[in-house]
Short mmCIF file of C-alpha atoms and ligand atoms in Angstrom, two decimals:
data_model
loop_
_atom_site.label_atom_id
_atom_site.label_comp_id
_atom_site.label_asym_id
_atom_site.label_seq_id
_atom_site.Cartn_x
_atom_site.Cartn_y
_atom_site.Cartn_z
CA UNK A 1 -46.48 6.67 31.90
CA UNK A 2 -43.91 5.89 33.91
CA UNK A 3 -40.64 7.99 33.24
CA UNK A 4 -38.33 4.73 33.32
CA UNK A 5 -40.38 2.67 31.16
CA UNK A 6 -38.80 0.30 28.64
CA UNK A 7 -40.44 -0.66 25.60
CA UNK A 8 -39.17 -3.39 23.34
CA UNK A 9 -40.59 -4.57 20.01
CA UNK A 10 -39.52 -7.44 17.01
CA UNK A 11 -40.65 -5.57 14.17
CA UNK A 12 -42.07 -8.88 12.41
CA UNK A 13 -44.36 -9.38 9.59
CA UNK A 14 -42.64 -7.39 6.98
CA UNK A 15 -42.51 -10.53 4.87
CA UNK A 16 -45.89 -11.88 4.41
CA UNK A 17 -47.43 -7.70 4.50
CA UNK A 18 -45.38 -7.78 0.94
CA UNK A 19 -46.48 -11.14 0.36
CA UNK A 20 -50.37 -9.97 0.23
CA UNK A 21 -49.78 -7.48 -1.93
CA UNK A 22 -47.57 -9.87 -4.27
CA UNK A 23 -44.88 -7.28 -4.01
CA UNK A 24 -41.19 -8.28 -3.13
CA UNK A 25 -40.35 -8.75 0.25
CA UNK A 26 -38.06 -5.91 -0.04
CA UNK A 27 -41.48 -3.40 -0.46
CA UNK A 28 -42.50 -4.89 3.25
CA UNK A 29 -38.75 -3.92 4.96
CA UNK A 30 -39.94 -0.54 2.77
CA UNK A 31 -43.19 0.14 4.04
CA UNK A 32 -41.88 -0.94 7.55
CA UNK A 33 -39.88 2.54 7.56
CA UNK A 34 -43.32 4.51 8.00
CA UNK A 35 -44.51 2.18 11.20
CA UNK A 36 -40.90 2.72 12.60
CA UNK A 37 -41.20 6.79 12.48
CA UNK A 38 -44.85 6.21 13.66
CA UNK A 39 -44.09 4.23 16.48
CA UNK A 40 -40.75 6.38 17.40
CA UNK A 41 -42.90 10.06 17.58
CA UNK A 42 -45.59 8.16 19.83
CA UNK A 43 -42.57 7.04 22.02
CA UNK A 44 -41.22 10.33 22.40
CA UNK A 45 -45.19 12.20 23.58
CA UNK A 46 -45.60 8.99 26.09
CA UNK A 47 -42.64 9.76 27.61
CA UNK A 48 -40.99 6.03 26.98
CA UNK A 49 -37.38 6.10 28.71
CA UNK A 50 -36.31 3.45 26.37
CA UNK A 51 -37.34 1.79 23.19
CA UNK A 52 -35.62 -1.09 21.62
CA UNK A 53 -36.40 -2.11 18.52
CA UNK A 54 -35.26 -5.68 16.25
CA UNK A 55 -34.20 -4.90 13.11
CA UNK A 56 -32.12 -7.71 11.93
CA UNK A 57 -31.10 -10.77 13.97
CA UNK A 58 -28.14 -12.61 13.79
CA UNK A 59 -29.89 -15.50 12.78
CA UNK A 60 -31.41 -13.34 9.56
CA UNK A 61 -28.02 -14.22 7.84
CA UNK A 62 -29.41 -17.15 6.88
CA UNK A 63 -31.69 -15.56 4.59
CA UNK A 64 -31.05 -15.17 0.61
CA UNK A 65 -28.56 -12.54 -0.56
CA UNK A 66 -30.64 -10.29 -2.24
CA UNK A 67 -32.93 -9.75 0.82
CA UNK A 68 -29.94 -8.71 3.43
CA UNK A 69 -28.31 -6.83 0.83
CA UNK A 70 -32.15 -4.81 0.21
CA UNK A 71 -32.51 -4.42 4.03
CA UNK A 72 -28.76 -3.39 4.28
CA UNK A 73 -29.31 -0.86 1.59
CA UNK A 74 -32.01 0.11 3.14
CA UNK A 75 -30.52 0.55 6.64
CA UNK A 76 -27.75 2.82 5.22
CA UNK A 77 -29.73 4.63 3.19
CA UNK A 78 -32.54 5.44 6.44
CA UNK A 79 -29.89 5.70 9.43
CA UNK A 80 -29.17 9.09 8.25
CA UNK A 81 -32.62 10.29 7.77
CA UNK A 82 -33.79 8.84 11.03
CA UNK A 83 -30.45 10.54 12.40
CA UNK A 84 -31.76 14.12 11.29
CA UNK A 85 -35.13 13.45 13.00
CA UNK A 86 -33.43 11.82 16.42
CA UNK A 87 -31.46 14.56 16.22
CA UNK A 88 -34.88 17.36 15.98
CA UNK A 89 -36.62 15.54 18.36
CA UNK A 90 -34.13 15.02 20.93
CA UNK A 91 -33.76 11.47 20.32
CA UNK A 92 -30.75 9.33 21.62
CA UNK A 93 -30.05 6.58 18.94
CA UNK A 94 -27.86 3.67 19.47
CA UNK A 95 -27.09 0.47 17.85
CA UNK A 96 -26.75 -2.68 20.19
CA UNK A 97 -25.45 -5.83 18.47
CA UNK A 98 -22.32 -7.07 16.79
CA UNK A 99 -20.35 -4.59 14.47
CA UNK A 100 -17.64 -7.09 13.04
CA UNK A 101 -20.28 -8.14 10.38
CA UNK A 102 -22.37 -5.41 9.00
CA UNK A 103 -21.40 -3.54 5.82
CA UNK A 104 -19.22 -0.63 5.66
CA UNK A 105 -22.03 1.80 5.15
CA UNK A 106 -24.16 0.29 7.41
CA UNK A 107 -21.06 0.81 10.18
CA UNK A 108 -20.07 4.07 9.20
CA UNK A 109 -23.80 5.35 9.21
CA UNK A 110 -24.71 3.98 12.31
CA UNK A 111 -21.52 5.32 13.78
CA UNK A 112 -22.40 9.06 12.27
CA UNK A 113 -26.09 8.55 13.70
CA UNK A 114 -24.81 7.87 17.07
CA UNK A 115 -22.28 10.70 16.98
CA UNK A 116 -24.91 12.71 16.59
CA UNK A 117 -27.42 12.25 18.88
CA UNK A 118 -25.66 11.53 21.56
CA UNK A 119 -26.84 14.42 23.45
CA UNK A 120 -30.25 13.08 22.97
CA UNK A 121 -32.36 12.95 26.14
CA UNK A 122 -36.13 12.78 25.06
CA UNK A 123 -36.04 9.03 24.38
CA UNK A 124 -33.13 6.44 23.95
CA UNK A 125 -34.03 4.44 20.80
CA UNK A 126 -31.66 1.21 20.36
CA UNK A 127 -31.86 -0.86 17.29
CA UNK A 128 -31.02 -4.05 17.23
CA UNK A 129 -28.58 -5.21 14.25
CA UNK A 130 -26.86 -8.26 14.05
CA UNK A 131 -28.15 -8.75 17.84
CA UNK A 132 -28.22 -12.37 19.10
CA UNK A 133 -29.01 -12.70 22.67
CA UNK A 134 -27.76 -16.04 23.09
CA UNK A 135 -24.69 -14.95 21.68
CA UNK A 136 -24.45 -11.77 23.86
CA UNK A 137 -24.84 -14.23 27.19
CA UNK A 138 -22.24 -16.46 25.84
CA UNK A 139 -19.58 -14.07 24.97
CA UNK A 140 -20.64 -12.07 28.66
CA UNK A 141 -19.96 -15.22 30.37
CA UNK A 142 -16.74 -16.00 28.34
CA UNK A 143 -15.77 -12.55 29.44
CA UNK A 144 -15.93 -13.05 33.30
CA UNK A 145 -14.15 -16.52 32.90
CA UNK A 146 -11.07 -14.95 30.70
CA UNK A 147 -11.04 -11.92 33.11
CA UNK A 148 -11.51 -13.60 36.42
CA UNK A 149 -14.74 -12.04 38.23
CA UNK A 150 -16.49 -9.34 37.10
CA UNK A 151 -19.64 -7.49 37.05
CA UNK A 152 -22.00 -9.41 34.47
CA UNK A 153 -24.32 -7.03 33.79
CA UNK A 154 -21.40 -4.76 32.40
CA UNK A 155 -19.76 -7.75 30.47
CA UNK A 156 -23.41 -8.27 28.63
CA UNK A 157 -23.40 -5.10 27.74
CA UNK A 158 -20.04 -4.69 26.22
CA UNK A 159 -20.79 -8.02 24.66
CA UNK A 160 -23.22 -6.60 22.43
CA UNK A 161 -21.85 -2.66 22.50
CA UNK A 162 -24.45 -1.23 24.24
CA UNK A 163 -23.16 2.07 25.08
CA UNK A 164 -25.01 2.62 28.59
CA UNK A 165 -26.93 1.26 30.84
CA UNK A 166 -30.61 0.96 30.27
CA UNK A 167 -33.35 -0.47 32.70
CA UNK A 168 -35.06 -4.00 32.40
CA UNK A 169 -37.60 -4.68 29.38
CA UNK A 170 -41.24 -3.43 31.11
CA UNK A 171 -43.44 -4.24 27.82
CA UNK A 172 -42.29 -6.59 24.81
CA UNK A 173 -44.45 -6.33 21.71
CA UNK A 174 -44.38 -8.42 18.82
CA UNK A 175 -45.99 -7.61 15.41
CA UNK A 176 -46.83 -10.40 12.74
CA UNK A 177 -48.36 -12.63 14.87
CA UNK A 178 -45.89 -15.25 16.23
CA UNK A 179 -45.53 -15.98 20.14
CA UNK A 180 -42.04 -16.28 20.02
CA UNK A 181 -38.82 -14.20 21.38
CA UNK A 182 -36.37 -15.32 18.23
CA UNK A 183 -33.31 -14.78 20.53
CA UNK A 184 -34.33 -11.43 21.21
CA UNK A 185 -33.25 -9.81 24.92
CA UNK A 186 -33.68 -13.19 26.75
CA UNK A 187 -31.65 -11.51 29.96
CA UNK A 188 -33.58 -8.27 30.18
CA UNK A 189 -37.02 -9.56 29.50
CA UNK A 190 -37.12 -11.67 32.38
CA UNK A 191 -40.26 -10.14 33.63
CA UNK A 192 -41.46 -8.14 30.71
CA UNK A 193 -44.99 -8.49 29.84
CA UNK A 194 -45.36 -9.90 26.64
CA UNK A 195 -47.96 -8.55 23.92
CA UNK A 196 -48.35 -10.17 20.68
CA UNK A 197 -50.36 -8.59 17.54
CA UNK A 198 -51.27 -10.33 14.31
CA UNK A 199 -50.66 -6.57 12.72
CA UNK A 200 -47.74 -6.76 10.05
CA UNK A 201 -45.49 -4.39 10.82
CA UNK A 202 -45.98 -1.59 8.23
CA UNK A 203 -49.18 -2.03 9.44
CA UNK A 204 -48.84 -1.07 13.23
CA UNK A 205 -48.78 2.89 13.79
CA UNK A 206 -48.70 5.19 16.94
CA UNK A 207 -52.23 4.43 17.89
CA UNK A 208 -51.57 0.57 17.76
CA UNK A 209 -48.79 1.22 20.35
CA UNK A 210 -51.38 3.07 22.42
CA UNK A 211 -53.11 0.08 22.43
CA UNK A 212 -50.51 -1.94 23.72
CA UNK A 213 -49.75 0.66 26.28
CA UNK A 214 -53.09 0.36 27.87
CA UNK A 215 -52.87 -3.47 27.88
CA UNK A 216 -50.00 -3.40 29.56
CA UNK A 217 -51.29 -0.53 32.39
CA UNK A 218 -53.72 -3.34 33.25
CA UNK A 219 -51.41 -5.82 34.05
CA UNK A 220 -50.58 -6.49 37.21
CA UNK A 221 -46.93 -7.05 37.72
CA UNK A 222 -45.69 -9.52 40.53
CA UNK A 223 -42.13 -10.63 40.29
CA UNK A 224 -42.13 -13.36 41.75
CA UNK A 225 -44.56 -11.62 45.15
CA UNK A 226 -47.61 -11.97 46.92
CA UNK A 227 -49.50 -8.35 45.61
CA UNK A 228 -50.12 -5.83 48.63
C1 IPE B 1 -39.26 -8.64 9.97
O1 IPE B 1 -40.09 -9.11 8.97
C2 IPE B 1 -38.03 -7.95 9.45
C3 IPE B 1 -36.79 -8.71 9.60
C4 IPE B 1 -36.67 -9.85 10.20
C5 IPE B 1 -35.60 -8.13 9.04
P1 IPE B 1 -39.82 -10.49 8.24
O2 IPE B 1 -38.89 -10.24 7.09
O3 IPE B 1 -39.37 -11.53 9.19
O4 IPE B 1 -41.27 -10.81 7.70
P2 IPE B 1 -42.04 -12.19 7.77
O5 IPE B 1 -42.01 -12.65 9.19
O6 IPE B 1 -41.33 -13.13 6.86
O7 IPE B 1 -43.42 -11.86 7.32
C1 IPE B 2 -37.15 -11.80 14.39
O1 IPE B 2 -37.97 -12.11 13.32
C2 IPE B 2 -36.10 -10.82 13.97
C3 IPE B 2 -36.57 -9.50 13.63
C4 IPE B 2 -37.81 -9.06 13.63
C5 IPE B 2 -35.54 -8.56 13.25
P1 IPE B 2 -37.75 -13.40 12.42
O2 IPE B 2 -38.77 -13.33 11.37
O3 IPE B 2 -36.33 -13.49 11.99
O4 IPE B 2 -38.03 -14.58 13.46
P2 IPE B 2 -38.51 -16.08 13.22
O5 IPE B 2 -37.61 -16.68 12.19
O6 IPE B 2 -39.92 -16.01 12.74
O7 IPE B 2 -38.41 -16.72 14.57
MG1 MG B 3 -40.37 -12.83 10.38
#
């Protein structure tokens, strides 16, 4: 693989997984926790530079009360668990998104996480919370304007505090079926290749991204050339 790849997924499909089992949707962000550990290990052995994952767009506001406060409890609860394992496995974690909104736990754990695996050079995992990339262009471009020219590549990514630099989107997978990007990295997947599953996401594993991984070694990438 190569050793700047960048893998992005939306973790989608949580929803209707509990659905099936006429559990609350609450057991799917659950049971999503196993795919996420899954998915992070068979990052780290296929030497992926980069892997950003969706965990909550700003858009998932709209949703009832009781479900953001379940996947906010759950967030706090698993950022320092995940930390401890980042942390063993030489795992860079970061947060991209906006910070003015989430929960005080959520903050401070994310914060802690970060602290502590900064040193992390294996794999940078970024998860995506509160993350809106229309937003993210909007505030960029608002940024340049206010502060005369500028470098927009670093404006985007203060605009949604991502901490360094990280190559272009190579492979975008999305779990649970939809063909959609739901605001997700507009800028940075400009030539990803896109792979969609009808998996639910506690249902997609290590060997699913495998799968993925070879689809997307047989692509052949262009941007915009005639191939050699
Ligand atoms: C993805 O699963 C998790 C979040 C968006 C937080 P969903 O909760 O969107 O599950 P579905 O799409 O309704 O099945
Ligand atoms: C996208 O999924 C966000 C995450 C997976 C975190 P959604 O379930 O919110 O997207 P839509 O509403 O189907 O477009
Ligand atoms: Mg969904």
């Amino acid at each position: 693989m190569s050793n700047s790849l960048h893998v992005a997924i939306i973790m989608d499909g949580n929803g209707r997984w509990a659905n099936q089992r006429s559990l609350p949707r609450s057991a799917g962000h659950h049971a999503g926790i196993r795919s996420l550990r899954e998915t992070v290990e068979t990052a780290v052995q296929r030497k992926i530079h980069t892997l950003t994952l969706y965990a909550f767009s700003s858009d998932n506001w709209q949703r009832p009360q009781s479900e953001i406060r379940a996947l906010m409890r759950i967030l706090a609860a698993q950022l320092p668990a995940q930390a401890a394992h980042c942390v063993r496995q030489n795992i860079r974690l970061s947060v991209i998104g906006r910070r003015d909104r989430l929960p005080e736990p959520v903050l401070q754990a994310l914060v802690r996480a970060e602290t502590r695996t900064m040193n992390g050079s294996a794999l940078h995992l970024r998860l995506a919370l509160d993350y809106s990339a229309r937003d993210s262009l909007t505030r960029a471009a608002q940024h340049i304007r206010l502060n005369g020219n500028g470098d927009f590549l670093h404006a985007l990514m203060r605009a949604y505090n991502a901490d360094c630099p990280v190559p272009d989107v190579d492979l975008l997978i999305r779990t649970g079926g939809e063909q959609r990007l739901s605001d997700f990295l507009l800028w940075e997947c400009a030539y990803a290749e896109l792979y969609f599953t009808p998996d639910f996401w506690p249902d997609f594993n290590g060997e699913k991204l495998d799968t993925a991984l070879a689809a997307f070694q047989k692509r052949q990438r262009r941007f915009g050339a005639v191939p050699a």
